[in-house]
XYZ file of C-alpha atoms in Angstrom:
554
model
C -2.739 -30.966 13.088
C -2.572 -27.626 14.996
C -6.287 -27.760 15.972
C -6.549 -30.914 16.606
C -5.503 -29.011 20.595
C -8.878 -27.562 19.885
C -10.772 -30.541 19.253
C -9.595 -33.437 21.134
C -9.306 -34.957 24.069
C -11.688 -35.389 27.033
C -10.550 -31.335 28.199
C -11.876 -30.411 24.705
C -14.987 -31.842 24.875
C -16.807 -29.144 25.779
C -15.338 -27.748 22.743
C -16.534 -30.191 19.932
C -19.866 -29.811 21.263
C -19.096 -26.081 19.991
C -18.350 -27.508 17.010
C -21.505 -29.435 17.125
C -23.484 -26.625 17.446
C -21.625 -24.796 14.153
C -22.803 -28.103 12.133
C -19.010 -29.925 11.935
C -19.577 -33.530 10.870
C -17.457 -36.412 12.352
C -15.631 -36.551 9.333
C -14.750 -32.761 8.876
C -13.575 -32.523 12.770
C -10.429 -35.072 11.862
C -9.716 -32.406 8.284
C -7.613 -29.815 8.528
C -9.234 -26.643 9.640
C -8.492 -23.620 7.289
C -9.486 -20.083 8.386
C -10.543 -18.017 5.458
C -10.164 -14.275 6.123
C -13.283 -12.339 4.453
C -12.600 -8.923 4.383
C -15.566 -7.990 2.518
C -18.384 -5.340 3.840
C -20.508 -2.935 1.351
C -18.664 0.600 1.917
C -15.856 0.123 0.063
C -16.079 -0.775 -4.036
C -12.189 -2.906 -3.822
C -14.293 -5.336 -1.436
C -18.311 -5.703 -2.072
C -17.011 -8.896 -4.624
C -15.438 -10.138 -1.604
C -17.793 -12.106 -0.575
C -18.037 -14.191 -4.344
C -14.042 -14.607 -3.817
C -14.562 -16.459 -0.760
C -17.355 -18.817 -1.742
C -14.598 -20.100 -4.109
C -12.319 -20.327 -2.033
C -14.789 -22.353 0.448
C -14.336 -24.516 -2.787
C -10.754 -24.522 -3.835
C -10.318 -25.679 0.693
C -12.755 -28.323 0.773
C -12.871 -30.027 -2.602
C -8.721 -30.254 -1.443
C -9.893 -32.010 1.820
C -9.690 -28.608 4.278
C -12.636 -27.738 6.430
C -12.715 -23.769 5.304
C -13.997 -21.440 7.676
C -14.982 -18.125 7.008
C -13.680 -14.994 9.634
C -13.533 -11.544 9.052
C -11.587 -8.438 9.062
C -12.114 -4.634 8.709
C -11.491 -2.917 5.640
C -11.462 1.506 5.030
C -12.437 2.655 1.892
C -9.529 5.625 1.285
C -11.290 8.010 -1.089
C -14.097 7.661 0.852
C -12.604 8.796 4.004
C -10.714 11.904 1.982
C -10.815 14.462 2.877
C -12.447 14.496 6.121
C -11.870 13.539 9.947
C -12.181 10.002 8.422
C -9.041 9.411 6.616
C -7.141 9.691 10.210
C -8.572 6.637 10.661
C -7.063 5.176 7.607
C -3.635 3.980 8.062
C -4.027 2.980 11.805
C -6.361 -0.045 10.615
C -3.212 -2.224 9.739
C -2.835 -2.848 12.927
C -6.262 -3.037 13.776
C -6.596 -5.706 11.192
C -3.299 -7.795 11.374
C -3.898 -7.990 15.599
C -7.781 -9.183 15.080
C -6.126 -11.750 12.576
C -3.706 -13.060 14.952
C -6.422 -13.073 17.610
C -8.545 -15.239 15.351
C -6.388 -17.514 13.984
C -4.632 -18.657 17.738
C -7.711 -18.605 19.259
C -9.157 -20.696 17.407
C -6.327 -22.521 16.472
C -6.379 -22.785 12.966
C -4.100 -24.891 10.756
C -4.306 -22.751 7.857
C -5.034 -19.630 6.003
C -6.454 -18.157 3.368
C -6.437 -14.317 3.144
C -8.702 -12.243 0.972
C -7.440 -8.341 1.140
C -8.283 -6.111 -1.034
C -7.516 -2.508 -0.416
C -4.925 -0.509 1.309
C -4.533 -1.180 4.638
C -6.346 -4.215 4.508
C -3.227 -6.100 2.198
C -0.211 -5.163 4.420
C -2.408 -5.728 8.008
C -2.910 -9.407 6.710
C 0.544 -10.058 5.215
C 1.351 -8.416 8.786
C -0.341 -10.780 10.362
C 0.865 -14.459 8.166
C 4.042 -13.141 8.972
C 3.456 -13.355 12.868
C 1.138 -16.676 12.750
C 3.902 -18.118 10.405
C 0.885 -20.800 9.205
C 0.342 -22.280 5.538
C -1.075 -19.035 4.083
C -2.134 -17.280 0.506
C -3.298 -14.679 -0.251
C -6.323 -13.954 -3.144
C -7.358 -10.377 -3.752
C -10.786 -8.965 -4.884
C -9.145 -7.537 -7.754
C -8.393 -4.218 -9.740
C -11.126 -1.974 -10.928
C -11.504 -1.406 -15.018
C -10.748 1.713 -16.196
C -13.719 4.383 -16.387
C -14.198 6.988 -19.379
C -14.047 10.399 -19.421
C -13.759 13.244 -22.837
C -12.820 9.753 -24.466
C -10.052 8.396 -23.033
C -9.901 5.464 -19.851
C -9.977 7.117 -16.312
C -9.550 6.478 -13.000
C -10.047 8.219 -9.204
C -6.920 10.167 -9.542
C -8.957 11.308 -12.368
C -11.746 12.778 -10.253
C -9.720 14.267 -7.753
C -8.245 16.022 -10.393
C -11.134 17.123 -11.764
C -11.960 19.003 -8.463
C -9.302 21.157 -8.797
C -9.653 22.095 -12.892
C -13.391 23.021 -11.761
C -11.844 25.293 -8.837
C -9.442 26.884 -11.522
C -12.353 27.268 -14.112
C -11.314 24.858 -16.654
C -14.032 22.074 -16.362
C -17.927 22.635 -15.794
C -20.218 21.285 -13.152
C -21.704 19.093 -15.919
C -18.146 17.538 -16.564
C -17.406 16.470 -12.720
C -20.974 15.409 -13.167
C -19.964 13.319 -16.220
C -16.767 12.276 -14.794
C -18.196 11.319 -11.441
C -21.116 8.794 -13.081
C -18.196 7.118 -15.106
C -14.303 7.112 -13.497
C -15.746 3.898 -11.492
C -17.414 1.559 -13.342
C -16.827 -1.509 -11.805
C -16.303 -3.029 -8.202
C -12.876 -3.824 -7.302
C -9.469 -1.868 -6.068
C -9.291 1.834 -8.186
C -8.107 0.840 -11.862
C -4.923 2.665 -11.621
C -1.283 1.396 -9.989
C -2.489 2.706 -6.409
C -1.904 1.471 -3.049
C -4.300 -1.619 -3.005
C -3.294 -2.607 -6.344
C 0.360 -2.112 -5.376
C 0.158 -3.928 -2.403
C -1.764 -6.854 -4.142
C 1.011 -6.820 -6.817
C 3.355 -6.762 -4.166
C 2.089 -9.593 -2.442
C 2.432 -12.149 -5.885
C 6.300 -10.643 -5.634
C 6.464 -12.070 -2.331
C 5.226 -15.175 -3.193
C 2.726 -14.986 -1.373
C 0.099 -14.924 -3.755
C -0.435 -17.399 -7.395
C -0.375 -14.920 -10.744
C -2.796 -12.745 -11.453
C -3.377 -12.126 -7.990
C -2.759 -8.629 -8.114
C -3.900 -7.728 -11.831
C -6.887 -9.596 -12.897
C -10.190 -7.797 -13.090
C -12.817 -8.150 -10.043
C -15.188 -8.365 -12.626
C -13.558 -11.448 -14.442
C -14.576 -15.143 -13.801
C -10.644 -15.679 -14.309
C -10.791 -14.289 -10.844
C -13.288 -16.863 -9.222
C -10.589 -19.243 -10.574
C -8.305 -18.170 -9.174
C -9.262 -17.848 -5.299
C -10.669 -21.779 -6.198
C -6.771 -22.411 -7.401
C -5.409 -20.280 -3.772
C -7.459 -22.590 -1.777
C -6.393 -25.596 -3.549
C -2.883 -24.804 -2.605
C -3.183 -23.568 0.692
C -3.962 -27.319 1.296
C -0.468 -28.411 -0.618
C 1.385 -26.255 1.155
C -0.109 -27.801 4.729
C 0.882 -30.778 3.548
C 4.319 -29.878 3.092
C 4.570 -27.979 5.949
C 5.637 -24.711 3.903
C 4.647 -21.478 6.676
C 4.524 -17.953 5.484
C 7.975 -17.095 7.330
C 9.654 -20.048 4.881
C 7.972 -17.351 2.084
C 8.644 -13.996 3.079
C 12.174 -13.666 4.076
C 14.593 -10.806 3.638
C 15.208 -12.030 -0.068
C 11.743 -11.955 -0.872
C 11.528 -8.603 0.606
C 13.983 -7.247 -1.615
C 12.080 -8.915 -4.882
C 9.060 -7.394 -3.768
C 11.298 -3.878 -3.473
C 13.004 -4.591 -6.574
C 9.349 -5.662 -8.515
C 7.953 -2.710 -6.897
C 10.878 0.125 -8.556
C 10.004 -1.741 -11.772
C 6.416 -1.298 -11.673
C 6.327 1.935 -10.451
C 3.990 1.505 -6.979
C 2.929 4.308 -4.623
C 4.436 5.477 -2.090
C 2.861 3.181 0.485
C 4.718 0.467 -0.638
C 7.169 2.465 2.178
C 5.320 2.050 4.891
C 4.151 -1.207 4.489
C 7.685 -3.388 3.152
C 9.308 -1.790 6.531
C 6.051 -2.646 8.160
C 5.765 -6.531 7.306
C 9.235 -6.636 7.415
C 9.487 -6.183 10.801
C 7.164 -8.707 11.627
C 10.038 -10.972 10.425
C 12.368 -9.654 12.777
C 14.010 -7.822 9.838
C 15.201 -4.255 10.036
C 14.521 -2.778 6.760
C 16.199 0.407 5.990
C 14.275 2.748 3.679
C 17.050 3.928 2.620
C 17.163 0.382 0.490
C 14.963 1.920 -2.138
C 17.947 4.014 -3.697
C 20.163 0.978 -4.095
C 17.590 -1.168 -5.548
C 16.685 2.049 -7.522
C 20.415 2.374 -9.136
C 20.231 -1.009 -10.245
C 16.153 -1.154 -10.967
C 15.065 0.405 -14.886
C 11.333 1.109 -14.335
C 9.174 -0.662 -16.869
C 6.038 1.158 -16.793
C 3.787 3.825 -15.952
C 0.508 3.064 -15.205
C -1.873 5.611 -13.968
C -1.483 8.285 -11.848
C 1.665 8.237 -13.954
C 0.955 7.519 -17.313
C -2.174 6.510 -19.103
C -2.399 2.785 -18.869
C -4.245 1.265 -16.344
C -4.433 -2.892 -14.185
C -6.312 -4.224 -16.735
C -3.647 -3.495 -19.400
C -1.227 -4.704 -17.401
C -3.261 -7.843 -16.730
C -3.142 -8.280 -20.834
C 0.413 -7.829 -21.408
C 1.261 -10.696 -19.287
C 0.694 -9.146 -15.174
C 3.615 -9.399 -12.401
C 5.315 -12.763 -13.712
C 6.081 -10.846 -16.472
C 8.010 -7.280 -15.083
C 9.611 -9.915 -12.795
C 10.362 -12.170 -15.702
C 12.245 -8.921 -17.392
C 14.144 -8.532 -14.137
C 15.009 -12.376 -13.060
C 15.986 -12.475 -16.918
C 18.836 -9.333 -15.787
C 20.113 -11.097 -12.659
C 17.878 -8.324 -10.097
C 15.272 -10.825 -8.941
C 16.090 -14.309 -6.153
C 14.524 -16.721 -8.268
C 15.625 -19.403 -5.348
C 12.759 -18.010 -2.924
C 9.883 -19.937 -2.162
C 6.527 -19.144 -3.092
C 2.361 -20.355 -2.411
C 2.457 -22.892 -5.418
C 5.438 -24.956 -3.379
C 8.165 -23.812 -6.434
C 10.877 -21.407 -6.034
C 9.946 -18.078 -8.012
C 12.434 -18.857 -10.622
C 10.209 -22.159 -11.640
C 6.957 -20.217 -11.169
C 8.054 -17.391 -14.054
C 9.696 -19.703 -16.655
C 7.093 -19.821 -19.107
C 5.972 -15.947 -18.287
C 6.823 -13.782 -20.972
C 6.073 -9.830 -21.402
C 3.286 -9.428 -24.392
C 2.654 -6.195 -24.670
C 6.253 -4.025 -24.262
C 3.863 -0.626 -24.674
C 2.239 -0.951 -21.729
C 5.804 -3.411 -20.007
C 9.326 -1.621 -21.563
C 11.244 -4.696 -21.709
C 14.427 -3.767 -19.799
C 17.014 -2.561 -22.926
C 13.774 0.936 -23.221
C 12.837 1.349 -19.701
C 10.965 4.829 -18.764
C 14.373 4.881 -17.142
C 17.434 3.153 -16.132
C 16.609 4.100 -12.319
C 13.714 2.789 -10.294
C 9.925 4.170 -10.122
C 10.696 5.651 -5.971
C 13.273 7.673 -4.556
C 14.607 7.830 -0.772
C 15.641 11.546 -0.309
C 17.833 12.936 2.949
C 19.242 15.888 3.932
C 18.637 18.836 6.772
C 15.106 19.027 6.181
C 14.188 15.487 6.620
C 18.007 13.622 8.242
C 15.639 9.991 8.392
C 14.355 10.389 5.383
C 11.299 10.957 3.040
C 9.763 9.834 -0.120
C 9.032 10.064 -3.822
C 7.100 8.675 -6.447
C 9.668 9.744 -8.757
C 7.854 8.506 -11.789
C 5.254 10.558 -11.062
C 7.404 13.532 -11.426
C 7.641 15.233 -14.841
C 11.416 15.746 -15.791
C 10.911 19.750 -15.230
C 10.247 19.083 -11.313
C 13.262 16.706 -10.737
C 15.188 19.138 -9.344
C 13.274 22.325 -7.667
C 13.420 25.348 -5.170
C 11.601 27.468 -4.280
C 9.990 29.585 -0.842
C 8.531 27.724 1.352
C 4.620 28.195 2.196
C 3.513 26.849 4.855
C 0.294 24.742 5.925
C 0.162 23.110 10.080
C -2.534 21.041 8.715
C -4.213 19.735 5.458
C -7.336 22.307 5.049
C -5.838 25.362 5.393
C -3.025 24.502 2.434
C -6.476 22.893 0.307
C -7.933 26.363 0.668
C -4.995 28.575 0.036
C -4.056 26.631 -3.371
C -7.899 26.501 -4.644
C -7.668 30.092 -3.679
C -5.133 30.819 -5.875
C -2.814 31.767 -3.450
C -0.540 29.156 -4.380
C 1.958 30.476 -7.519
C 4.429 29.310 -9.944
C 7.854 27.845 -8.068
C 6.166 27.668 -4.860
C 7.188 24.673 -2.320
C 3.958 23.419 -0.939
C 4.440 21.851 3.276
C 2.084 20.714 5.251
C 3.333 19.423 9.107
C 1.571 17.776 11.956
C 0.129 15.233 9.979
C 2.630 11.947 10.635
C 1.625 9.656 12.347
C 1.246 11.027 16.085
C 0.568 14.858 14.578
C -2.470 14.071 12.543
C -2.659 11.389 14.858
C -2.599 8.575 11.733
C -0.395 10.450 8.918
C -3.077 11.408 7.032
C -3.321 11.089 2.616
C -2.681 14.173 0.443
C -4.568 13.599 -2.261
C -7.099 16.148 -2.106
C -3.958 19.033 -2.420
C -2.000 16.824 -4.595
C -5.055 16.469 -6.623
C -6.104 20.500 -6.489
C -3.039 21.233 -7.661
C -2.432 19.052 -10.457
C -6.148 20.495 -11.405
C -5.277 24.655 -10.935
C -2.283 23.583 -13.686
C 0.414 24.210 -10.990
C 1.420 20.211 -11.497
C 5.205 21.031 -13.456
C 5.613 24.491 -11.249
C 4.900 23.190 -7.752
C 6.335 21.166 -5.042
C 4.796 19.487 -2.097
C 6.489 18.173 1.000
C 4.571 16.789 4.037
C 5.186 14.266 6.821
C 1.816 12.965 6.266
C 1.589 10.857 3.399
C 0.070 11.197 -0.461
C -2.367 7.759 -2.286
C -0.896 6.629 -4.368
C -3.272 8.475 -7.431
C -1.223 11.051 -6.495
C 1.867 12.560 -8.682
C 3.690 15.154 -9.124
C 7.069 16.068 -6.930
C 5.068 15.329 -3.740
C 7.525 13.942 -1.241
C 5.959 12.400 1.932
C 6.625 10.778 4.942
C 9.295 13.544 6.199
C 11.153 12.209 9.138
C 11.595 13.456 11.930
C 7.864 14.575 11.475
C 6.759 17.489 13.267
C 5.599 16.692 15.963
C 8.022 15.291 17.620
C 10.999 18.699 17.036
C 11.784 17.322 13.774
C 13.229 20.153 11.131
C 9.862 20.135 9.342
C 8.395 21.840 12.361
C 11.130 24.683 12.194
C 10.323 25.547 8.373
C 8.862 29.524 8.394
C 7.597 30.969 5.616
C 9.145 31.760 2.347
C 12.875 30.152 3.768
C 14.432 28.142 0.546
C 14.040 24.102 -0.513
C 15.704 22.577 -2.366
C 14.931 19.333 -4.108
C 17.267 17.119 -5.874
C 15.871 14.038 -6.867
C 18.197 12.318 -8.879
C 20.313 13.239 -5.946
C 18.280 12.033 -3.564
C 18.654 14.854 -1.183
C 15.623 17.395 0.045
C 17.069 20.565 1.940
C 16.755 24.020 4.104
C 18.421 26.402 2.378
C 18.781 28.415 6.557
C 22.068 28.088 8.340
C 22.423 25.500 11.179
C 22.943 28.408 13.528
C 19.621 29.990 12.697
C 18.609 25.710 12.581
C 19.014 25.307 16.259
C 17.709 29.008 17.852
C 14.167 27.777 16.040
C 14.309 24.174 17.515
C 15.624 26.295 21.128
C 12.287 28.176 20.466
C 9.281 25.816 19.307
C 7.362 23.581 21.789
C 5.580 20.202 21.423
C 1.758 20.690 20.723
C -1.086 19.333 22.648
C -2.350 16.311 20.716
C -5.398 16.677 18.515
C -7.415 13.221 20.194
C -6.506 12.209 23.360
C -9.586 9.646 23.622
C -10.385 6.804 21.828
C -8.021 4.405 19.826
C -6.371 7.147 18.334
C -5.540 8.702 21.100
C -3.252 5.429 22.120
C -2.278 4.654 18.435
C -0.835 8.687 18.764
C 0.993 6.607 22.399
C 2.774 3.728 20.246
C 3.279 4.948 16.921
C 7.010 5.157 15.427
C 8.166 7.815 12.876
C 7.665 7.106 8.764
C 10.635 6.099 7.757
C 10.494 2.533 10.021
C 6.644 1.708 8.780
C 4.594 3.463 11.111
C 4.871 0.681 13.187
C 3.703 0.484 16.651
C 5.661 -0.433 19.699
C 6.054 0.912 24.022
C 8.082 3.768 23.507
């Protein structure tokens, strides 16, 4: 056992005295030590119930013969951090989570791990750590929130942000907004649509790192406690069989996850996180893989914000495994990949089926024949940009209009809510990328303001920042290279015509190469917005969005 390095022999007698101080018995000192990474805190709604999940995992581990030991991981609530400086501190936590988990696991020589994440950066951060550590590892999330209600319909957090835009447009009263405040987020759990947290928890199943139901069983269901107990038992089986994270998180598993991503219509943030996870296993994940996979993968789900269904509906329809089975039956999923059950994916899904073809469309009746995400390239984004195609209305799939240029999110929001953005415009928000932000803020406020102002079917938004999974419309993010390093988005001028053609995977600035060269010669890099603390160090190490905003010495 790896933990023997910390417990056995005369050299480790001092350590044994410290284990004794922890209350370990002699019997426990002979058993495998399983670290349970708890993301519990009292500021993130998706994490406030994780203490209960962790307790259930502990029971499962102990019942299966292991010694459970809990240690923490941080998590940020993107919804609470949105719209102010706090959002600069969201994406950057992904690497803190990965690094701190690596430190704890190696320092204390755990034999296996159970990761208990839930919200946005917490899931990919722990997946990155799992890949680095290569221990027997199982994931079990805190689970999604139930949908709320408002004006007689199911609602979610994206409804709340759009309500603010509607209020600015004069189409909702303050009392109506207050009603949404009271009702759209009714339970604990990760927000109820196919936003980033739920996207990544679903993709964890597709990667083989979570048991069936990990991404979809609602947080408030007792079924999730049973799932957590089974996760604790499963990690002990992995340990007994010697199956480690890198035997599961392979190139083939990552391509499976990307395929499922296309069918589910996941958040564009998955195109930051999948490359970062792939980097940890030594796989150079090109975001353009998305277009290749998209061309042959039907989009089967339109969960909020793309449509009127929610995570609870996907769960009742058969969950992620039902989606995987639809894709497997037409040859789009590699069924030979190993999973945390100790069996291959094909074995896991053999009894899964689609219980509701209105929630999960069948492959012969998809929402579209192509996948939910698209990577656009052109002279505005030579290294790529990402759009959630499944959340774009048909009339905006091809769009051409004048650039309305803003050098920060706040200025753009002021213009949108002030009625200065009109039909046909292309809003450009730059210097918000990984380096320029720094921290690559999400742009849910401006996208929601556009939707709330009734401009969602006529205005596009382009940024070197990123979007929340709750964003909808022609919202094109991760423009690379970013403005802070002199990318073409830094050279756009007010009124320049921008052409977007999502079906052709292109985005172009209708300006001559000669003119762009002249502008480039005049361009000067800006002074960093932050010069102290963690963000300053992050800005010096972070790479571009198309590479997953991974950290490297440059």
